[in-house]
Short mmCIF file of C-alpha atoms and ligand atoms in Angstrom, two decimals:
data_model
loop_
_atom_site.label_atom_id
_atom_site.label_comp_id
_atom_site.label_asym_id
_atom_site.label_seq_id
_atom_site.Cartn_x
_atom_site.Cartn_y
_atom_site.Cartn_z
CA MET A 22 24.90 13.23 -23.84
CA ILE A 23 27.90 13.60 -23.15
CA LYS A 24 27.97 15.24 -19.85
CA LYS A 25 25.54 12.11 -18.50
CA PHE A 26 28.18 9.86 -20.34
CA ILE A 27 30.98 11.10 -18.33
CA ARG A 28 29.85 11.40 -15.15
CA LYS A 29 27.90 7.72 -15.96
CA ILE A 30 32.12 6.70 -15.67
CA LEU A 31 33.01 8.30 -12.90
CA GLY A 32 30.26 6.96 -11.12
CA VAL A 33 28.77 10.19 -9.98
CA LYS A 34 24.85 10.16 -8.89
CA ASP A 35 22.64 12.85 -11.17
CA GLU A 36 21.76 15.46 -8.91
CA ARG A 37 18.18 15.74 -10.29
CA ASP A 38 15.42 17.99 -8.87
CA PRO A 39 13.85 15.16 -6.58
CA THR A 40 10.60 16.59 -6.88
CA GLN A 41 10.52 16.10 -10.98
CA PRO A 42 10.64 12.36 -12.13
CA VAL A 43 12.15 11.29 -15.47
CA VAL A 44 9.23 10.42 -17.81
CA LEU A 45 9.98 7.33 -20.25
CA GLY A 46 8.21 6.69 -23.81
CA PRO A 47 7.28 3.09 -24.90
CA GLU A 48 9.95 2.87 -26.72
CA GLU A 49 12.19 3.17 -24.12
CA HIS A 50 10.65 1.20 -20.85
CA GLY A 51 9.03 -1.57 -23.11
CA ILE A 52 6.16 -2.34 -21.41
CA ASP A 53 3.59 -4.58 -23.28
CA PRO A 54 0.18 -3.29 -22.70
CA ARG A 55 -1.29 -5.93 -23.60
CA LEU A 56 0.36 -7.24 -19.94
CA LEU A 57 -2.63 -4.76 -18.57
CA SER A 58 -5.77 -5.66 -16.87
CA PRO A 59 -8.60 -3.98 -18.55
CA ASN A 60 -9.87 -2.97 -15.47
CA ALA A 61 -6.70 -1.43 -14.26
CA VAL A 62 -6.99 1.13 -17.67
CA ARG A 63 -11.00 1.79 -16.80
CA VAL A 64 -9.84 2.88 -13.58
CA THR A 65 -7.37 5.25 -14.39
CA GLN A 66 -8.70 6.55 -17.57
CA THR A 67 -12.35 7.26 -15.25
CA LEU A 68 -9.77 8.84 -12.49
CA GLN A 69 -8.43 10.65 -15.90
CA GLU A 70 -11.72 12.38 -17.01
CA ALA A 71 -13.26 13.44 -13.79
CA GLY A 72 -9.98 15.79 -13.72
CA TYR A 73 -7.87 13.65 -11.45
CA LYS A 74 -3.87 12.44 -12.05
CA ALA A 75 -4.12 8.54 -12.27
CA PHE A 76 -1.44 5.70 -12.79
CA VAL A 77 -1.03 2.04 -11.87
CA VAL A 78 1.81 2.01 -9.46
CA GLY A 79 4.44 -0.19 -7.61
CA GLY A 80 4.11 -4.34 -7.68
CA ALA A 81 2.61 -4.06 -10.92
CA VAL A 82 4.60 -1.65 -12.92
CA ARG A 83 7.67 -3.63 -11.41
CA ASP A 84 6.25 -6.85 -13.17
CA LEU A 85 5.16 -5.22 -16.31
CA LEU A 86 9.15 -3.48 -16.81
CA LEU A 87 10.01 -7.13 -16.38
CA GLY A 88 7.82 -8.38 -18.86
CA VAL A 89 5.93 -10.12 -16.17
CA LYS A 90 2.22 -10.54 -16.47
CA PRO A 91 1.15 -8.14 -12.62
CA LYS A 92 -0.69 -11.01 -10.31
CA ASP A 93 -3.30 -7.25 -9.20
CA PHE A 94 -2.66 -3.91 -10.03
CA ASP A 95 -2.28 -1.32 -8.08
CA ILE A 96 -3.90 2.59 -8.72
CA ALA A 97 -2.36 5.97 -7.24
CA THR A 98 -4.10 9.31 -7.67
CA ASP A 99 -5.02 12.54 -6.18
CA ALA A 100 -8.28 12.12 -5.39
CA THR A 101 -9.28 10.88 -2.04
CA PRO A 102 -10.83 8.07 -0.71
CA GLU A 103 -14.27 10.06 -0.39
CA GLU A 104 -13.74 10.92 -4.56
CA VAL A 105 -12.81 7.75 -5.96
CA LYS A 106 -15.89 6.23 -3.97
CA LYS A 107 -18.52 8.45 -5.63
CA LEU A 108 -16.60 7.51 -9.10
CA PHE A 109 -17.33 3.38 -8.83
CA ARG A 110 -20.53 1.76 -8.30
CA ARG A 111 -18.25 -0.80 -6.17
CA ALA A 112 -15.96 0.61 -4.32
CA PHE A 113 -15.34 0.61 -0.33
CA ILE A 114 -13.19 2.78 1.70
CA ILE A 115 -10.70 0.25 4.12
CA GLY A 116 -7.94 0.07 6.67
CA ARG A 117 -7.85 2.91 9.32
CA ARG A 118 -3.46 2.36 9.35
CA PHE A 119 -3.44 3.20 5.97
CA GLN A 120 -7.15 4.26 3.86
CA ILE A 121 -7.25 2.64 0.78
CA VAL A 122 -10.01 2.52 -1.83
CA HIS A 123 -11.48 -1.13 -3.55
CA VAL A 124 -13.09 -1.10 -6.69
CA MET A 125 -14.73 -4.22 -7.69
CA PHE A 126 -15.17 -5.44 -11.26
CA GLY A 127 -16.66 -8.84 -11.28
CA GLN A 128 -14.55 -11.38 -9.55
CA GLU A 129 -11.04 -8.31 -10.26
CA LEU A 130 -10.01 -5.65 -7.22
CA LEU A 131 -8.17 -2.93 -7.90
CA GLU A 132 -6.46 -1.48 -4.91
CA VAL A 133 -7.00 2.87 -5.22
CA THR A 134 -4.50 4.66 -3.04
CA THR A 135 -4.21 8.59 -3.06
CA PHE A 136 -0.87 9.97 -3.22
CA ARG A 137 0.30 10.40 0.67
CA GLY A 138 2.71 12.70 2.37
CA ASN A 139 5.73 12.33 3.80
CA ALA A 140 5.42 10.31 6.80
CA LEU A 141 9.46 12.20 8.08
CA ASN A 142 7.93 15.42 7.29
CA ASN A 143 4.56 15.17 8.78
CA ASN A 144 3.31 14.50 11.58
CA ALA A 145 2.16 11.11 11.21
CA PRO A 146 1.56 9.19 14.48
CA LYS A 147 4.36 6.79 15.92
CA ASP A 148 4.75 4.19 18.49
CA GLU A 149 8.08 4.39 21.02
CA HIS A 150 10.66 2.40 18.15
CA GLY A 151 9.00 4.76 15.99
CA ARG A 152 6.83 3.23 13.68
CA VAL A 153 4.50 5.42 12.07
CA LEU A 154 1.25 4.24 13.55
CA ARG A 155 -0.94 5.53 10.90
CA ASP A 156 -0.01 7.37 7.14
CA ASN A 157 -3.56 9.43 5.66
CA ASN A 158 -2.01 12.25 5.49
CA PHE A 159 -1.65 12.61 1.82
CA GLY A 160 0.75 14.84 -0.20
CA PRO A 161 1.93 15.60 -4.04
CA GLN A 162 2.81 12.64 -6.34
CA HIS A 163 6.81 12.92 -5.64
CA GLU A 164 6.10 12.52 -1.78
CA ASP A 165 4.31 9.28 -2.67
CA ALA A 166 6.87 8.14 -4.39
CA GLU A 167 9.37 8.51 -1.75
CA ARG A 168 7.20 7.02 1.12
CA ARG A 169 7.57 3.11 -0.84
CA ASP A 170 9.47 1.55 -0.10
CA PHE A 171 12.20 0.46 -3.35
CA THR A 172 13.07 2.61 -5.91
CA ILE A 173 12.07 -0.52 -8.17
CA ASN A 174 8.66 -0.24 -6.29
CA ALA A 175 8.02 3.57 -6.86
CA MET A 176 7.41 4.03 -9.94
CA TYR A 177 4.08 5.09 -11.86
CA TYR A 178 2.73 4.35 -15.38
CA ASP A 179 -0.20 6.01 -17.38
CA PRO A 180 -2.04 3.96 -19.44
CA ALA A 181 -3.50 6.81 -21.21
CA THR A 182 0.33 8.49 -22.66
CA GLN A 183 2.28 5.06 -21.78
CA SER A 184 4.58 6.78 -19.67
CA VAL A 185 6.41 5.38 -16.87
CA LEU A 186 7.37 8.48 -14.52
CA ASP A 187 10.43 7.72 -12.36
CA TYR A 188 11.30 9.63 -8.91
CA HIS A 189 13.94 7.19 -7.59
CA GLY A 190 16.71 5.66 -10.41
CA GLY A 191 14.10 2.19 -10.23
CA ILE A 192 14.40 1.71 -14.24
CA GLN A 193 18.30 1.97 -13.96
CA ASP A 194 17.91 -0.69 -10.27
CA ILE A 195 15.71 -3.10 -12.68
CA ARG A 196 17.97 -2.77 -15.48
CA ASP A 197 20.64 -3.76 -13.24
CA LYS A 198 18.66 -6.28 -11.18
CA VAL A 199 18.95 -4.59 -7.57
CA LEU A 200 17.34 -3.82 -4.50
CA ARG A 201 17.69 -0.99 -3.41
CA ILE A 202 15.43 1.10 -0.43
CA ILE A 203 13.88 4.87 -1.24
CA GLY A 204 16.25 7.56 1.59
CA GLN A 205 17.88 6.40 4.25
CA PRO A 206 17.71 2.49 5.46
CA GLU A 207 17.61 2.81 9.17
CA ALA A 208 15.48 5.27 9.09
CA ARG A 209 13.22 3.26 7.01
CA TYR A 210 13.09 -0.03 9.10
CA ARG A 211 12.56 2.31 11.78
CA GLU A 212 9.19 3.65 10.65
CA ASP A 213 8.33 -0.11 9.16
CA PRO A 214 9.99 -2.77 10.23
CA VAL A 215 8.11 -5.07 7.74
CA ARG A 216 10.36 -3.63 4.20
CA MET A 217 13.26 -6.12 6.10
CA LEU A 218 10.99 -8.82 5.55
CA ARG A 219 10.14 -7.30 1.96
CA VAL A 220 13.70 -6.86 1.32
CA VAL A 221 14.10 -10.93 1.74
CA ARG A 222 10.89 -11.05 -0.17
CA PHE A 223 11.73 -9.22 -3.31
CA ALA A 224 15.45 -9.95 -3.47
CA ALA A 225 14.68 -14.28 -3.88
CA LYS A 226 11.49 -13.77 -5.52
CA LEU A 227 12.63 -11.23 -8.38
CA GLN A 228 16.29 -12.61 -8.34
CA PHE A 229 17.81 -9.03 -7.40
CA THR A 230 20.76 -8.27 -5.20
CA ILE A 231 20.25 -6.03 -2.15
CA GLU A 232 22.13 -3.21 -2.39
CA PRO A 233 25.37 -3.37 0.53
CA ALA A 234 23.49 0.20 1.84
CA THR A 235 19.57 -1.57 1.67
CA ARG A 236 21.25 -4.69 3.53
CA ALA A 237 23.84 -3.10 6.24
CA PRO A 238 21.35 -2.54 9.50
CA ILE A 239 19.15 -5.57 8.60
CA PRO A 240 21.53 -8.32 11.35
CA VAL A 241 21.04 -5.17 13.47
CA MET A 242 17.37 -4.04 13.64
CA ALA A 243 15.45 -7.55 13.12
CA PRO A 244 14.75 -7.01 16.63
CA LEU A 245 12.56 -4.12 15.97
CA ILE A 246 10.19 -6.76 14.03
CA ASN A 247 8.96 -7.40 17.36
CA ASN A 248 7.05 -4.43 17.92
CA VAL A 249 4.80 -5.37 14.67
CA PRO A 250 1.51 -6.07 15.47
CA ALA A 251 1.64 -10.28 14.90
CA ALA A 252 -1.44 -10.11 12.23
CA ARG A 253 1.13 -7.76 10.45
CA VAL A 254 3.73 -9.92 10.58
CA PHE A 255 1.76 -13.05 10.01
CA ASP A 256 0.43 -11.94 6.47
CA GLU A 257 3.94 -10.29 5.13
CA MET A 258 5.35 -14.46 6.37
CA LEU A 259 2.56 -15.98 4.44
CA LYS A 260 3.54 -13.33 1.24
CA LEU A 261 6.97 -14.78 2.05
CA LEU A 262 6.04 -18.38 1.81
CA GLN A 263 3.60 -18.39 -0.94
CA SER A 264 6.18 -16.48 -3.19
CA GLY A 265 6.80 -19.33 -5.29
CA HIS A 266 10.99 -19.13 -3.78
CA SER A 267 9.78 -19.57 0.18
CA LEU A 268 13.20 -22.14 0.38
CA ALA A 269 15.39 -19.16 -0.76
CA CYS A 270 13.47 -16.95 1.46
CA LEU A 271 13.91 -18.55 4.73
CA LYS A 272 17.29 -18.83 3.95
CA GLU A 273 17.92 -15.06 3.66
CA LEU A 274 15.62 -14.69 6.62
CA ARG A 275 18.24 -16.86 8.54
CA ALA A 276 20.67 -15.50 7.56
CA SER A 277 20.17 -12.19 8.21
CA GLY A 278 18.56 -13.05 11.49
CA LEU A 279 14.96 -12.10 10.64
CA HIS A 280 13.27 -15.42 11.26
CA HIS A 281 13.68 -15.17 15.16
CA GLY A 282 10.15 -14.46 17.12
CA LEU A 283 8.91 -15.15 13.28
CA LEU A 284 8.48 -18.94 14.16
CA PRO A 285 10.45 -20.11 17.51
CA LEU A 286 12.44 -22.90 17.01
CA LEU A 287 12.64 -22.27 13.25
CA ASP A 288 16.46 -22.05 13.63
CA VAL A 289 16.71 -25.26 15.68
CA VAL A 290 13.95 -27.24 13.54
CA LEU A 291 16.31 -26.22 10.74
CA GLU A 292 19.57 -27.60 12.18
CA GLN A 293 18.32 -31.27 12.05
CA PRO A 294 18.71 -33.37 9.40
CA ILE A 295 15.47 -35.18 9.79
CA GLY A 296 13.37 -31.77 10.50
CA MET A 297 15.51 -29.99 7.66
CA LYS A 298 14.32 -32.74 5.41
CA PHE A 299 10.99 -32.30 5.65
CA VAL A 300 11.21 -28.65 5.59
CA THR A 301 12.61 -28.65 2.61
CA LEU A 302 10.89 -31.00 0.45
CA ALA A 303 7.70 -29.22 2.06
CA LEU A 304 9.27 -26.15 1.33
CA GLU A 305 10.26 -27.26 -2.40
CA SER A 306 7.10 -28.37 -3.14
CA THR A 307 4.96 -25.01 -2.11
CA ASP A 308 7.43 -23.61 -4.60
CA ALA A 309 6.63 -25.89 -7.05
CA ARG A 310 2.93 -25.23 -6.76
CA VAL A 311 2.86 -21.16 -6.69
CA LYS A 312 5.46 -21.48 -9.88
CA ALA A 313 2.52 -24.02 -12.04
CA GLY A 314 -0.14 -21.36 -10.72
CA LYS A 315 -1.26 -23.83 -7.91
CA GLY A 316 -3.02 -22.57 -4.80
CA VAL A 317 -1.40 -23.31 -1.49
CA SER A 318 -3.13 -23.82 1.66
CA ALA A 319 -1.94 -21.44 4.63
CA GLY A 320 -3.14 -24.42 7.08
CA PHE A 321 -0.45 -26.94 4.97
CA LEU A 322 2.74 -24.44 4.86
CA PHE A 323 1.98 -24.62 8.64
CA ALA A 324 1.73 -27.55 9.53
CA SER A 325 4.77 -28.54 7.60
CA LEU A 326 7.08 -26.01 9.36
CA LEU A 327 6.13 -26.83 12.61
CA TRP A 328 5.85 -30.74 12.20
CA HIS A 329 8.85 -31.47 13.58
CA GLN A 330 8.26 -29.12 16.90
CA VAL A 331 4.70 -31.61 17.13
CA LEU A 332 6.68 -35.05 16.39
CA GLU A 333 9.27 -34.22 19.16
CA LYS A 334 6.67 -33.80 21.77
CA TRP A 335 4.65 -36.57 20.26
CA ASN A 336 7.00 -39.17 20.85
CA ALA A 337 7.25 -37.67 24.11
CA TYR A 338 4.00 -37.94 25.14
CA ARG A 339 3.95 -41.80 24.27
CA ALA A 340 6.79 -42.61 26.13
CA ALA A 341 5.05 -40.92 28.78
CA GLY A 342 2.19 -43.85 28.33
CA GLU A 343 -0.63 -41.99 25.87
CA GLN A 344 -2.38 -43.15 23.36
CA PRO A 345 -0.90 -42.04 19.93
CA ILE A 346 -4.06 -40.30 19.16
CA PRO A 347 -4.49 -38.04 22.09
CA ALA A 348 -0.33 -37.92 22.62
CA LEU A 349 -0.99 -36.30 19.08
CA HIS A 350 -3.72 -33.97 19.70
CA LEU A 351 -1.75 -32.89 23.14
CA ALA A 352 1.36 -32.49 21.51
CA ALA A 353 -0.54 -30.36 18.92
CA ASP A 354 -1.98 -28.50 21.72
CA ASP A 355 1.59 -27.36 23.11
CA VAL A 356 3.10 -26.11 19.85
CA LEU A 357 -0.52 -23.35 18.60
CA ASP A 358 -0.15 -22.70 22.23
CA ASN A 359 2.84 -21.52 21.17
CA GLN A 360 3.45 -20.59 18.15
CA THR A 361 -0.32 -17.78 18.34
CA ASP A 362 1.22 -15.36 20.03
CA SER A 363 3.99 -14.96 18.45
CA LEU A 364 2.76 -16.01 14.57
CA ALA A 365 -1.33 -14.52 14.97
CA LEU A 366 -2.21 -18.11 13.74
CA GLN A 367 -5.57 -17.28 12.81
CA ARG A 368 -7.87 -19.70 14.07
CA ARG A 369 -9.26 -21.38 10.31
CA ILE A 370 -5.51 -22.30 9.74
CA ALA A 371 -4.47 -23.28 13.01
CA THR A 372 -8.40 -25.68 12.65
CA ASP A 373 -6.55 -26.48 9.28
CA MET A 374 -3.09 -27.76 10.64
CA ARG A 375 -4.44 -29.60 13.20
CA ASP A 376 -6.69 -31.55 10.86
CA ILE A 377 -3.73 -32.35 9.43
CA TRP A 378 -1.28 -33.56 12.04
CA ALA A 379 -4.62 -35.35 13.51
CA MET A 380 -5.41 -37.74 10.40
CA GLN A 381 -1.32 -39.01 10.50
CA PRO A 382 -2.23 -41.67 13.05
CA ARG A 383 -5.03 -42.73 10.68
CA PHE A 384 -3.20 -43.58 7.59
CA GLU A 385 -1.21 -46.01 10.54
CA ARG A 386 -4.79 -48.07 10.33
CA ARG A 387 -5.02 -50.20 7.12
CA SER A 388 -7.60 -52.69 8.32
CA GLY A 389 -11.47 -52.48 8.36
CA LYS A 390 -13.39 -49.13 7.37
CA SER A 391 -10.82 -47.13 9.22
CA PRO A 392 -8.88 -46.02 5.30
CA TYR A 393 -12.65 -45.53 3.90
CA LYS A 394 -13.42 -43.65 6.73
CA LEU A 395 -10.57 -41.45 6.32
CA LEU A 396 -10.95 -40.98 2.21
CA GLU A 397 -14.47 -39.13 3.13
CA HIS A 398 -12.14 -36.76 5.02
CA PRO A 399 -12.71 -33.39 3.77
CA ARG A 400 -8.89 -32.53 4.33
CA PHE A 401 -8.04 -35.79 3.22
CA ARG A 402 -6.18 -34.55 0.48
CA ALA A 403 -4.18 -32.41 2.30
CA GLY A 404 -3.71 -35.17 5.26
CA PHE A 405 -2.91 -37.19 2.41
CA ASP A 406 0.11 -34.88 0.91
CA PHE A 407 1.36 -34.53 4.36
CA LEU A 408 1.64 -38.84 4.78
CA LEU A 409 3.31 -38.05 1.00
CA LEU A 410 5.96 -35.89 2.47
CA ARG A 411 6.53 -37.61 5.17
CA CYS A 412 8.02 -40.98 3.42
CA GLU A 413 9.92 -38.79 0.94
CA SER A 414 12.01 -37.54 4.29
CA GLY A 415 12.42 -40.37 5.41
CA GLU A 416 10.49 -40.36 8.46
CA LEU A 417 8.42 -43.23 7.47
CA ASP A 418 9.07 -46.11 5.61
CA ALA A 419 7.94 -45.59 1.55
CA GLU A 420 5.64 -48.17 1.39
CA LEU A 421 2.84 -47.02 3.73
CA GLY A 422 2.83 -43.90 1.51
CA ASN A 423 2.54 -46.38 -1.75
CA TRP A 424 0.22 -48.15 -0.33
CA TRP A 425 -1.96 -44.90 -0.27
CA THR A 426 -0.87 -44.00 -3.27
CA THR A 427 -2.33 -46.91 -4.73
CA PHE A 428 -5.79 -47.35 -2.33
CA TYR A 429 -6.64 -43.61 -3.14
CA ALA A 430 -6.31 -44.48 -7.05
CA GLY A 431 -8.12 -47.71 -6.53
CA ASP A 432 -11.21 -49.03 -7.54
CA ILE A 433 -13.51 -51.34 -5.02
CA ALA A 434 -11.23 -54.60 -5.78
CA GLU A 435 -8.33 -52.79 -5.95
CA ARG A 436 -8.73 -51.13 -2.08
CA GLU A 437 -10.11 -54.70 -0.54
CA ARG A 438 -6.98 -56.55 -1.65
CA LEU A 439 -4.80 -53.31 -0.51
CA ILE A 440 -6.94 -53.97 2.99
CA ASN A 441 -6.26 -57.60 2.90
CA THR A 442 -2.57 -57.50 2.49
CA ALA A 443 -1.83 -54.98 4.36
CA ARG A 444 -3.03 -56.23 7.87
CA GLU A 445 0.56 -55.58 9.94
CA PRO A 446 0.71 -52.23 11.76
CA ALA A 447 3.17 -49.49 10.01
CA GLY A 448 6.56 -49.40 11.65
CA ASP A 449 6.57 -53.34 10.95
CA LYS A 450 10.37 -54.60 9.64
CA LYS A 451 9.74 -57.53 8.09
CA LYS A 452 10.97 -57.57 4.12
CA ARG A 453 7.58 -57.70 1.87
CA PRO A 454 8.42 -57.04 -1.78
CA ARG A 455 7.75 -53.39 -2.72
CA ARG A 456 4.95 -52.04 -4.65
CA ARG A 457 5.37 -49.57 -6.45
CA GLY A 458 2.50 -47.23 -6.97
CA PRO A 459 1.58 -44.72 -9.38
CA ARG A 460 3.93 -41.72 -7.72
CA LYS A 461 7.44 -41.56 -8.85
CA THR A 462 9.52 -42.91 -6.27
CA GLY A 463 12.88 -43.46 -7.08
CA ASP A 464 14.28 -46.69 -6.23
CA ASP A 465 17.50 -45.22 -4.56
CA GLY A 466 15.64 -42.76 -3.02
CA ALA A 467 13.26 -45.18 -0.95
CA THR A 468 16.19 -47.21 -0.32
CA GLN A 469 17.97 -44.30 1.28
CA LEU A 470 14.29 -43.42 3.30
CA ASP A 471 14.12 -46.90 4.46
CA SER A 472 16.81 -46.32 6.66
CA GLY A 473 15.44 -42.93 8.05
CA ALA A 474 12.21 -44.36 8.64
CA GLN A 475 13.28 -47.33 10.78
CA GLN A 476 15.52 -44.35 12.57
CA ALA A 477 12.35 -42.42 12.90
CA ALA A 478 9.85 -45.11 13.52
CA SER A 479 11.70 -46.47 16.47
CA GLY A 480 12.46 -43.45 17.94
CA ALA A 481 8.92 -42.46 16.94
CA ASP A 482 7.16 -45.75 18.53
CA GLY A 483 9.01 -46.68 21.01
CA GLU A 484 7.65 -49.59 20.45
P1 ATP B 516 3.45 -8.09 -5.26
O1 ATP B 516 3.91 -8.88 -6.71
O2 ATP B 516 3.95 -8.59 -3.75
O3 ATP B 516 2.40 -8.09 -4.76
P2 ATP B 516 3.75 -5.29 -4.78
O4 ATP B 516 5.09 -4.71 -4.90
O5 ATP B 516 3.19 -5.12 -5.29
O6 ATP B 516 4.47 -6.73 -4.34
P3 ATP B 516 2.22 -4.77 -2.35
O7 ATP B 516 2.33 -5.05 -0.81
O8 ATP B 516 1.41 -5.31 -2.99
O9 ATP B 516 3.44 -5.10 -2.96
O10 ATP B 516 2.69 -3.50 -2.05
C1 ATP B 516 2.28 -2.16 -3.44
C2 ATP B 516 2.97 -0.86 -3.31
O11 ATP B 516 2.60 -0.52 -2.03
C3 ATP B 516 4.51 -1.23 -3.59
O12 ATP B 516 4.66 -1.47 -4.83
C4 ATP B 516 5.13 -0.70 -2.69
O13 ATP B 516 5.16 0.71 -3.33
C5 ATP B 516 4.50 -0.06 -1.21
N1 ATP B 516 3.91 -0.53 -0.31
C6 ATP B 516 3.71 -1.39 -0.49
N2 ATP B 516 4.41 -1.99 1.64
C7 ATP B 516 4.87 -0.63 2.03
C8 ATP B 516 5.98 -0.74 2.89
N3 ATP B 516 5.67 -1.50 3.83
N4 ATP B 516 6.76 0.84 3.22
C9 ATP B 516 6.44 1.28 2.35
N5 ATP B 516 6.10 0.97 0.59
C10 ATP B 516 5.48 0.24 0.48
MG1 MG B 517 0.74 -6.11 -5.38
#
């Protein structure tokens, strides 16, 4: 005890047998068992009754230790995928690079993984940059812990005994709020460059500091991300944007030089005053939605991030004589073509983005049947939210957003009245009394936005 205390004072790390975990009981780790999913307990119990080891692992243990209800549960076991599959009625082996078993209970999906052997010591196939291509070599539990990414993600919880097994000082790092990669950072990033994106995501999401040695190689090694299959980078980007801390994540991505190749031109976009304001507002509202437990559509997110590229090209096509709607479609094609290779935007997401963008000029037509037709668009709500962001960012006059807010909420008589009073094209600079809709737009904000709106509108229309 005293020896341990002196070592701690001197900052000497305990020399422990790395194959033996520190085991903590309930009074030491303080996990509230009520935060556990009953199905996670059921899976570990079934596996243990069949004679296997089984633990809740990874992000769920981290969240439990932080007193947060985990959003999903991963289970680690020494049973092979085939052995796991036999024990559950609805179980499916999935994945090639990394085989896992999906066990379903009603709507809940639990991922069961077999302990992996250390990728450095085994002969896992790698690409010419050292990236591990497949990792289905099973091994003992301490090796499974060693090949996980961060100390705080490498702990195991046994619901039966309520004990936590900690091989890499994760408990201490949770207490100190430190994100620390396991092993030698360069080697770990080389094996899997996506870990660099995970550093950024977890640091922002948990508000942990990045341990210096974990951070140091990232700016230099960032280009390795380019060798990762686009679909995997896309998945991680989406997790990052939907983490509830997207703005902080993007700032950190830029600071680490990781944004190159993730969203081409993101750099440029973020440096333009109007573009910056739009992206910031979009991400703030995304983060607020995530924190309120609401869903965030990937289409809306990417439509927002890439809007200013579309806007620039839209303006250029219009200046060259194209009509607004075809000009917008051409601009959308250009931007999507440019992004699909690097981001692997799935077709469904690209379609949503195109829908959201294509609706925008239609919001400016406020006469006859047009507004009613637009209301019927299956993605109206997304297009409308997008319009409000454009107004809020100063790109459009706030009056247009207010008009639509009232129109959307109004009854038939109110809608007719609005149509009759809004015949002039949007961007008309005639002063009219401002109508305040149910959506809050502070007067100060509105005044500020107007000047930006006129600037943007005159640039946009060229009319
Ligand atoms: P989240 O709360 O975002 O789901 P998580 O930690 O559960 O966070 P997952 O991507 O679900 O993240 O991964 C589950 C666990 O698998 C991690 O906690 C970590 O132990 C391990 N892991 C995931 N990705 C990697 C990786 N690229 N390299 C090493 N270990 C990884
Ligand atoms: Mg998880």
